[in-house]
Each structure stands twice: as C-alpha cells, then as structure tokens.
Amino acid sequence: MDLRATAVRSVDRLGVLLMLLYSVTKIVAEQEVENLSGLSTNPEKDIFVVRENGTTCLMAEFAAKFIVPYDVWASNYVDLITEQADIALTRGAEVKGRCGHNESELQVFWVDRAYALTLLFVKESHNTSKGPEATWRLSKVQFIYDSSEKTHFKDAVSPGKHTANSHRLSALVTPAGRSYECQAQQTISLVSSDPQKTVTMILSAVHIQPFDIISDFVFSEEHQCPVDEREQLEETLPLILGLILGLVIVVTLAIYHVHHKMTANQVQIPRDRSQYKHMG
C-alpha cells in the first residue's frame, strides 16, 4: 500500500510539474514579440511580429489613428461642449500577442499604457458550392484610452479610463493561407464606455497575416482589398486606353500610307480624248 501511495503521489507531482511547465512555456511563447517599426520607411506605420517556438506566427504592418470625442466645460462652466482628440499609434509601443490554430490576438500599448489596442483574429471554414472554404477575419477591436492623459486630452470632464469596443465586426476578410493588404484608409466604429460617445479607428497602409505563415518574417501571397483593386484599375485604365488609341492611330496611318502609295503607282487615264495621241 505504501508503494502504491508513493507511486500515486509521484504521478500527481509529475502531473503538476507538467502543467506548470506547459504554463511557463505558454507564457514565454506569448512574450516572443518584436516591434520592428524602425525598419519602416513610413514614419506613421508600425511593424509587429509575434513568434512562437522560434517561428513567426503573426505579422502586422499598419498605421492607426483614433478620433476620440470627449466633454469639456464651456467658458460659462455650466454647459458641456465636445472636443476631439486625435491619437496616433506611435513607434516604440509595447507589444504582446498569442497565436492559435483558429484564433490569434495582438495587443499594443503606448504612452505609458495610457492607450491599449487589442486586435482579435479568427479563422473559419464555410461550405460553398465549390466545397469547404477557409477564411480569416478581424473579429474584434478593443481600444482602451485614458482621458486624464494630458498630451491629447485638454481639461476633460471626469477624466479616467474608458473602453471602446467594436460590435459584430467582420473586417479584413481574407482567404486562409494569404495575407491581407490595403493601402487605402479604412474606418471602424467603436462604442465607448463614455456615454453617447463613438470612437473612430482609422487604419491605413495595412499588411496583416495572423495565420499560416510559411516563411519566417515573410508574408504569404497578398489578398488586396476591393478599394485598392479599384484604384489600381483607375490608374491603369487611362494607360490602357492611351495605348489602344495610339495603336489605332498607327494602324490608320499605315493603311493611309499604303493606300496612297498604291494609288500613286496606278496609270492615270486622261479624260480628254485628245491626249490619247500622246500616250504610248
């Protein structure tokens, strides 16, 4: 009995040790993040990389700005007026992240944690006429801001921390195994815990891949947003039309030249019968 009890206790201890080891490994993996914003030529764009087990599992490049309404006292100190704070995501931000098979998350903190941004990504499978099709999307955005921070907020009424969340969000929808790219601005509305206030998040110069990264620090094939595809078409369409017009002009001139040459080589028959004697 003593041997059996000892064996049971040993198994229990081993189980506890394995759980602790798993927890420590998970925490360490979550902390494998890098802020590579200094590599960007765009001073407004940040670059974040999350790595687990020495492999890149999430990459994100984007510029973000938040338009936050807040109340201040009017000059009569009786009425309230609404001001607007423009808060940009700055370089040197603190980053956290985690990767999963169907769910990944990126957290960014800046200005001494006065501001915190959380992006949640999910991967889903849908049945289509062509069979199962997997996509990933941005499913949730959370922005925490402190209106007592003096750089962006000037004399806010009842200053303190507020949380702004997205509602039923489905953005950046991309086929699984590909990255999402969009240079155009995109806006996402967030409902704030500050009553009757809506925070606007503006994303631009976006290149994100939260799942299925094959090569370390390398995005997979890009899936362009519809706005970029339309702008690219608008840019190339005049060039295509110009080439077609130029080709039409060249062909027309060539036909005219050939026709003129053939006409010039034909013998001219005089209309005046008296001129026939001079022929031959």
GROMACS .gro file of C-alpha atoms in nm:
model
  280
    1MET     CA    1   0.000   0.000   0.000
    2ASP     CA    2   0.282   0.240   0.085
    3LEU     CA    3   0.445   0.176  -0.251
    4ARG     CA    4   0.116   0.233  -0.430
    5ALA     CA    5   0.050   0.555  -0.241
    6THR     CA    6   0.402   0.675  -0.314
    7ALA     CA    7   0.353   0.598  -0.684
    8VAL     CA    8   0.023   0.786  -0.688
    9ARG     CA    9   0.183   1.087  -0.521
   10SER     CA   10   0.470   1.076  -0.769
   11VAL     CA   11   0.226   1.070  -1.062
   12ASP     CA   12   0.035   1.363  -0.912
   13ARG     CA   13   0.355   1.562  -0.869
   14LEU     CA   14   0.459   1.481  -1.222
   15GLY     CA   15   0.121   1.600  -1.347
   16VAL     CA   16   0.155   1.927  -1.155
   17LEU     CA   17   0.508   1.977  -1.288
   18LEU     CA   18   0.391   1.916  -1.645
   19MET     CA   19   0.107   2.166  -1.602
   20LEU     CA   20   0.349   2.425  -1.462
   21LEU     CA   21   0.593   2.357  -1.746
   22TYR     CA   22   0.312   2.398  -2.000
   23SER     CA   23   0.201   2.723  -1.839
   24VAL     CA   24   0.555   2.863  -1.832
   25THR     CA   25   0.611   2.758  -2.195
   26LYS     CA   26   0.286   2.925  -2.297
   27ILE     CA   27   0.376   3.248  -2.117
   28VAL     CA   28   0.723   3.253  -2.274
   29ALA     CA   29   0.570   3.190  -2.617
   30GLU     CA   30   0.329   3.481  -2.570
   31GLN     CA   31   0.623   3.708  -2.491
   32GLU     CA   32   0.808   3.629  -2.812
   33VAL     CA   33   0.712   3.954  -2.981
   34GLU     CA   34   0.911   4.212  -3.173
   35ASN     CA   35   0.845   4.573  -3.265
   36LEU     CA   36   1.021   4.628  -3.597
   37SER     CA   37   0.869   4.970  -3.669
   38GLY     CA   38   1.217   5.118  -3.711
   39LEU     CA   39   1.252   4.922  -4.035
   40SER     CA   40   0.956   5.100  -4.193
   41THR     CA   41   1.020   5.389  -4.432
   42ASN     CA   42   0.676   5.525  -4.340
   43PRO     CA   43   0.710   5.709  -4.006
   44GLU     CA   44   0.339   5.658  -3.935
   45LYS     CA   45   0.345   5.280  -3.991
   46ASP     CA   46   0.427   5.023  -3.727
   47ILE     CA   47   0.552   4.666  -3.778
   48PHE     CA   48   0.478   4.396  -3.521
   49VAL     CA   49   0.582   4.031  -3.523
   50VAL     CA   50   0.465   3.753  -3.291
   51ARG     CA   51   0.677   3.438  -3.277
   52GLU     CA   52   0.617   3.105  -3.107
   53ASN     CA   53   0.871   2.826  -3.081
   54GLY     CA   54   1.113   3.037  -3.285
   55THR     CA   55   0.873   3.068  -3.579
   56THR     CA   56   0.675   3.369  -3.698
   57CYS     CA   57   0.304   3.309  -3.643
   58LEU     CA   58   0.162   3.663  -3.679
   59MET     CA   59   0.283   3.967  -3.872
   60ALA     CA   60   0.117   4.306  -3.883
   61GLU     CA   61   0.211   4.631  -4.056
   62PHE     CA   62  -0.029   4.923  -4.033
   63ALA     CA   63  -0.080   5.286  -3.941
   64ALA     CA   64  -0.358   5.354  -3.691
   65LYS     CA   65  -0.524   5.669  -3.563
   66PHE     CA   66  -0.815   5.711  -3.323
   67ILE     CA   67  -1.058   6.001  -3.321
   68VAL     CA   68  -1.195   6.024  -2.967
   69PRO     CA   69  -1.471   6.268  -2.865
   70TYR     CA   70  -1.471   6.392  -2.505
   71ASP     CA   71  -1.654   6.655  -2.300
   72VAL     CA   72  -1.508   6.977  -2.162
   73TRP     CA   73  -1.667   7.266  -1.979
   74ALA     CA   74  -1.776   7.566  -2.182
   75SER     CA   75  -1.648   7.910  -2.088
   76ASN     CA   76  -1.952   7.964  -1.862
   77TYR     CA   77  -1.865   7.646  -1.667
   78VAL     CA   78  -2.229   7.543  -1.696
   79ASP     CA   79  -2.261   7.386  -2.040
   80LEU     CA   80  -2.064   7.096  -2.183
   81ILE     CA   81  -1.906   7.104  -2.528
   82THR     CA   82  -1.748   6.816  -2.716
   83GLU     CA   83  -1.385   6.829  -2.820
   84GLN     CA   84  -1.194   6.574  -3.027
   85ALA     CA   85  -0.864   6.402  -2.955
   86ASP     CA   86  -0.660   6.260  -3.245
   87ILE     CA   87  -0.449   5.976  -3.107
   88ALA     CA   88  -0.197   5.807  -3.335
   89LEU     CA   89  -0.028   5.476  -3.266
   90THR     CA   90   0.334   5.573  -3.208
   91ARG     CA   91   0.661   5.390  -3.260
   92GLY     CA   92   0.827   5.219  -2.968
   93ALA     CA   93   0.498   5.073  -2.848
   94GLU     CA   94   0.492   4.773  -2.615
   95VAL     CA   95   0.359   4.460  -2.783
   96LYS     CA   96   0.202   4.132  -2.672
   97GLY     CA   97   0.049   3.857  -2.879
   98ARG     CA   98  -0.063   3.500  -2.898
   99CYS     CA   99  -0.123   3.262  -3.185
  100GLY     CA  100  -0.365   2.974  -3.214
  101HIS     CA  101  -0.496   2.742  -3.480
  102ASN     CA  102  -0.825   2.930  -3.516
  103GLU     CA  103  -0.773   3.241  -3.302
  104SER     CA  104  -0.486   3.491  -3.277
  105GLU     CA  105  -0.450   3.817  -3.089
  106LEU     CA  106  -0.230   4.125  -3.099
  107GLN     CA  107  -0.208   4.377  -2.815
  108VAL     CA  108  -0.029   4.711  -2.840
  109PHE     CA  109   0.033   4.961  -2.556
  110TRP     CA  110   0.178   5.311  -2.581
  111VAL     CA  111   0.227   5.638  -2.386
  112ASP     CA  112   0.293   5.456  -2.057
  113ARG     CA  113  -0.007   5.230  -2.117
  114ALA     CA  114  -0.247   5.523  -2.134
  115TYR     CA  115  -0.362   5.365  -2.461
  116ALA     CA  116  -0.409   4.998  -2.543
  117LEU     CA  117  -0.525   4.839  -2.868
  118THR     CA  118  -0.636   4.476  -2.897
  119LEU     CA  119  -0.700   4.308  -3.233
  120LEU     CA  120  -0.863   3.963  -3.235
  121PHE     CA  121  -0.847   3.746  -3.547
  122VAL     CA  122  -1.042   3.425  -3.614
  123LYS     CA  123  -1.015   3.161  -3.885
  124GLU     CA  124  -1.334   2.992  -4.002
  125SER     CA  125  -1.445   2.731  -4.253
  126HIS     CA  126  -1.758   2.770  -4.466
  127ASN     CA  127  -1.936   2.533  -4.703
  128THR     CA  128  -1.967   2.677  -5.054
  129SER     CA  129  -2.075   2.546  -5.392
  130LYS     CA  130  -1.709   2.463  -5.456
  131GLY     CA  131  -1.675   2.279  -5.125
  132PRO     CA  132  -1.529   2.384  -4.785
  133GLU     CA  133  -1.358   2.721  -4.793
  134ALA     CA  134  -1.150   2.866  -4.509
  135THR     CA  135  -1.110   3.238  -4.444
  136TRP     CA  136  -0.977   3.456  -4.165
  137ARG     CA  137  -1.103   3.796  -4.049
  138LEU     CA  138  -1.066   4.066  -3.789
  139SER     CA  139  -1.349   3.983  -3.547
  140LYS     CA  140  -1.296   4.227  -3.261
  141VAL     CA  141  -1.124   4.557  -3.185
  142GLN     CA  142  -1.088   4.700  -2.837
  143PHE     CA  143  -0.934   5.039  -2.761
  144ILE     CA  144  -0.869   5.150  -2.404
  145TYR     CA  145  -0.786   5.517  -2.351
  146ASP     CA  146  -0.720   5.741  -2.053
  147SER     CA  147  -0.874   6.087  -2.085
  148SER     CA  148  -0.655   6.209  -1.798
  149GLU     CA  149  -0.351   6.184  -2.030
  150LYS     CA  150  -0.257   6.547  -2.094
  151THR     CA  151  -0.091   6.517  -2.436
  152HIS     CA  152  -0.413   6.454  -2.625
  153PHE     CA  153  -0.687   6.548  -2.378
  154LYS     CA  154  -0.723   6.905  -2.257
  155ASP     CA  155  -0.927   6.953  -1.938
  156ALA     CA  156  -1.159   6.656  -1.993
  157VAL     CA  157  -1.464   6.640  -1.767
  158SER     CA  158  -1.448   6.340  -1.530
  159PRO     CA  159  -1.112   6.216  -1.668
  160GLY     CA  160  -1.036   5.847  -1.647
  161LYS     CA  161  -1.005   5.524  -1.841
  162HIS     CA  162  -1.266   5.425  -2.098
  163THR     CA  163  -1.306   5.117  -2.315
  164ALA     CA  164  -1.429   5.130  -2.676
  165ASN     CA  165  -1.535   4.805  -2.844
  166SER     CA  166  -1.640   4.703  -3.192
  167HIS     CA  167  -1.982   4.546  -3.244
  168ARG     CA  168  -2.035   4.238  -3.462
  169LEU     CA  169  -1.720   4.313  -3.658
  170SER     CA  170  -1.620   4.124  -3.972
  171ALA     CA  171  -1.334   4.311  -4.137
  172LEU     CA  172  -1.023   4.231  -4.346
  173VAL     CA  173  -1.183   3.906  -4.469
  174THR     CA  174  -0.910   3.703  -4.644
  175PRO     CA  175  -0.875   3.350  -4.785
  176ALA     CA  176  -0.683   3.123  -4.549
  177GLY     CA  177  -0.312   3.097  -4.623
  178ARG     CA  178  -0.290   3.451  -4.762
  179SER     CA  179  -0.207   3.792  -4.619
  180TYR     CA  180  -0.435   4.097  -4.631
  181GLU     CA  181  -0.303   4.415  -4.791
  182CYS     CA  182  -0.477   4.752  -4.822
  183GLN     CA  183  -0.313   5.092  -4.868
  184ALA     CA  184  -0.643   5.282  -4.862
  185GLN     CA  185  -0.791   5.416  -4.539
  186GLN     CA  186  -1.048   5.202  -4.359
  187THR     CA  187  -1.263   5.316  -4.068
  188ILE     CA  188  -1.404   5.107  -3.785
  189SER     CA  189  -1.653   5.249  -3.534
  190LEU     CA  190  -1.609   5.162  -3.167
  191VAL     CA  191  -1.873   5.215  -2.897
  192SER     CA  192  -1.719   5.381  -2.591
  193SER     CA  193  -1.800   5.327  -2.225
  194ASP     CA  194  -1.805   5.707  -2.208
  195PRO     CA  195  -2.183   5.761  -2.256
  196GLN     CA  196  -2.301   5.856  -2.605
  197LYS     CA  197  -1.951   5.860  -2.747
  198THR     CA  198  -1.828   5.674  -3.057
  199VAL     CA  199  -1.457   5.635  -3.123
  200THR     CA  200  -1.343   5.612  -3.485
  201MET     CA  201  -1.044   5.395  -3.568
  202ILE     CA  202  -0.869   5.474  -3.897
  203LEU     CA  203  -0.641   5.208  -4.045
  204SER     CA  204  -0.415   5.261  -4.347
  205ALA     CA  205  -0.111   5.102  -4.514
  206VAL     CA  206  -0.229   4.766  -4.379
  207HIS     CA  207  -0.049   4.436  -4.436
  208ILE     CA  208  -0.150   4.163  -4.191
  209GLN     CA  209  -0.131   3.785  -4.164
  210PRO     CA  210  -0.235   3.621  -3.835
  211PHE     CA  211  -0.236   3.258  -3.953
  212ASP     CA  212  -0.048   3.008  -4.174
  213ILE     CA  213   0.281   3.196  -4.222
  214ILE     CA  214   0.512   2.961  -4.412
  215SER     CA  215   0.842   3.154  -4.417
  216ASP     CA  216   0.990   3.338  -4.120
  217PHE     CA  217   0.930   3.716  -4.140
  218VAL     CA  218   0.775   3.679  -4.489
  219PHE     CA  219   0.412   3.745  -4.579
  220SER     CA  220   0.227   3.494  -4.794
  221GLU     CA  221   0.059   3.592  -5.122
  222GLU     CA  222  -0.138   3.915  -5.084
  223HIS     CA  223  -0.515   3.946  -5.095
  224GLN     CA  224  -0.585   4.306  -5.195
  225CYS     CA  225  -0.883   4.496  -5.062
  226PRO     CA  226  -1.150   4.599  -5.319
  227VAL     CA  227  -1.064   4.970  -5.279
  228ASP     CA  228  -0.700   4.912  -5.377
  229GLU     CA  229  -0.804   4.694  -5.673
  230ARG     CA  230  -1.042   4.966  -5.794
  231GLU     CA  231  -0.780   5.240  -5.752
  232GLN     CA  232  -0.524   5.026  -5.934
  233LEU     CA  233  -0.771   4.977  -6.219
  234GLU     CA  234  -0.842   5.351  -6.228
  235GLU     CA  235  -0.469   5.418  -6.253
  236THR     CA  236  -0.402   5.165  -6.527
  237LEU     CA  237  -0.719   5.222  -6.732
  238PRO     CA  238  -0.605   5.557  -6.883
  239LEU     CA  239  -0.273   5.395  -6.978
  240ILE     CA  240  -0.451   5.104  -7.147
  241LEU     CA  241  -0.689   5.337  -7.331
  242GLY     CA  242  -0.396   5.554  -7.439
  243LEU     CA  243  -0.211   5.250  -7.578
  244ILE     CA  244  -0.522   5.136  -7.766
  245LEU     CA  245  -0.576   5.485  -7.909
  246GLY     CA  246  -0.212   5.507  -8.012
  247LEU     CA  247  -0.234   5.167  -8.182
  248VAL     CA  248  -0.548   5.274  -8.369
  249ILE     CA  249  -0.373   5.590  -8.490
  250VAL     CA  250  -0.065   5.395  -8.606
  251VAL     CA  251  -0.277   5.138  -8.792
  252THR     CA  252  -0.485   5.414  -8.955
  253LEU     CA  253  -0.173   5.599  -9.071
  254ALA     CA  254  -0.022   5.276  -9.205
  255ILE     CA  255  -0.337   5.195  -9.406
  256TYR     CA  256  -0.348   5.550  -9.541
  257HIS     CA  257   0.020   5.534  -9.640
  258VAL     CA  258  -0.021   5.201  -9.821
  259HIS     CA  259  -0.338   5.317  -9.995
  260HIS     CA  260  -0.173   5.644 -10.103
  261LYS     CA  261   0.132   5.458 -10.240
  262MET     CA  262  -0.080   5.212 -10.438
  263THR     CA  263  -0.290   5.495 -10.580
  264ALA     CA  264   0.021   5.691 -10.682
  265ASN     CA  265   0.159   5.391 -10.878
  266GLN     CA  266  -0.155   5.347 -11.090
  267VAL     CA  267  -0.153   5.480 -11.455
  268GLN     CA  268  -0.372   5.787 -11.484
  269ILE     CA  269  -0.612   5.762 -11.780
  270PRO     CA  270  -0.670   6.108 -11.933
  271ARG     CA  271  -1.028   6.220 -11.953
  272ASP     CA  272  -0.962   6.442 -12.260
  273ARG     CA  273  -0.964   6.213 -12.570
  274SER     CA  274  -0.720   6.446 -12.749
  275GLN     CA  275  -0.450   6.340 -12.503
  276TYR     CA  276  -0.460   5.976 -12.618
  277LYS     CA  277  -0.222   6.055 -12.904
  278HIS     CA  278   0.046   6.148 -12.655
  279MET     CA  279   0.021   5.809 -12.485
  280GLY     CA  280   0.225   5.510 -12.583
   0.00000   0.00000   0.00000
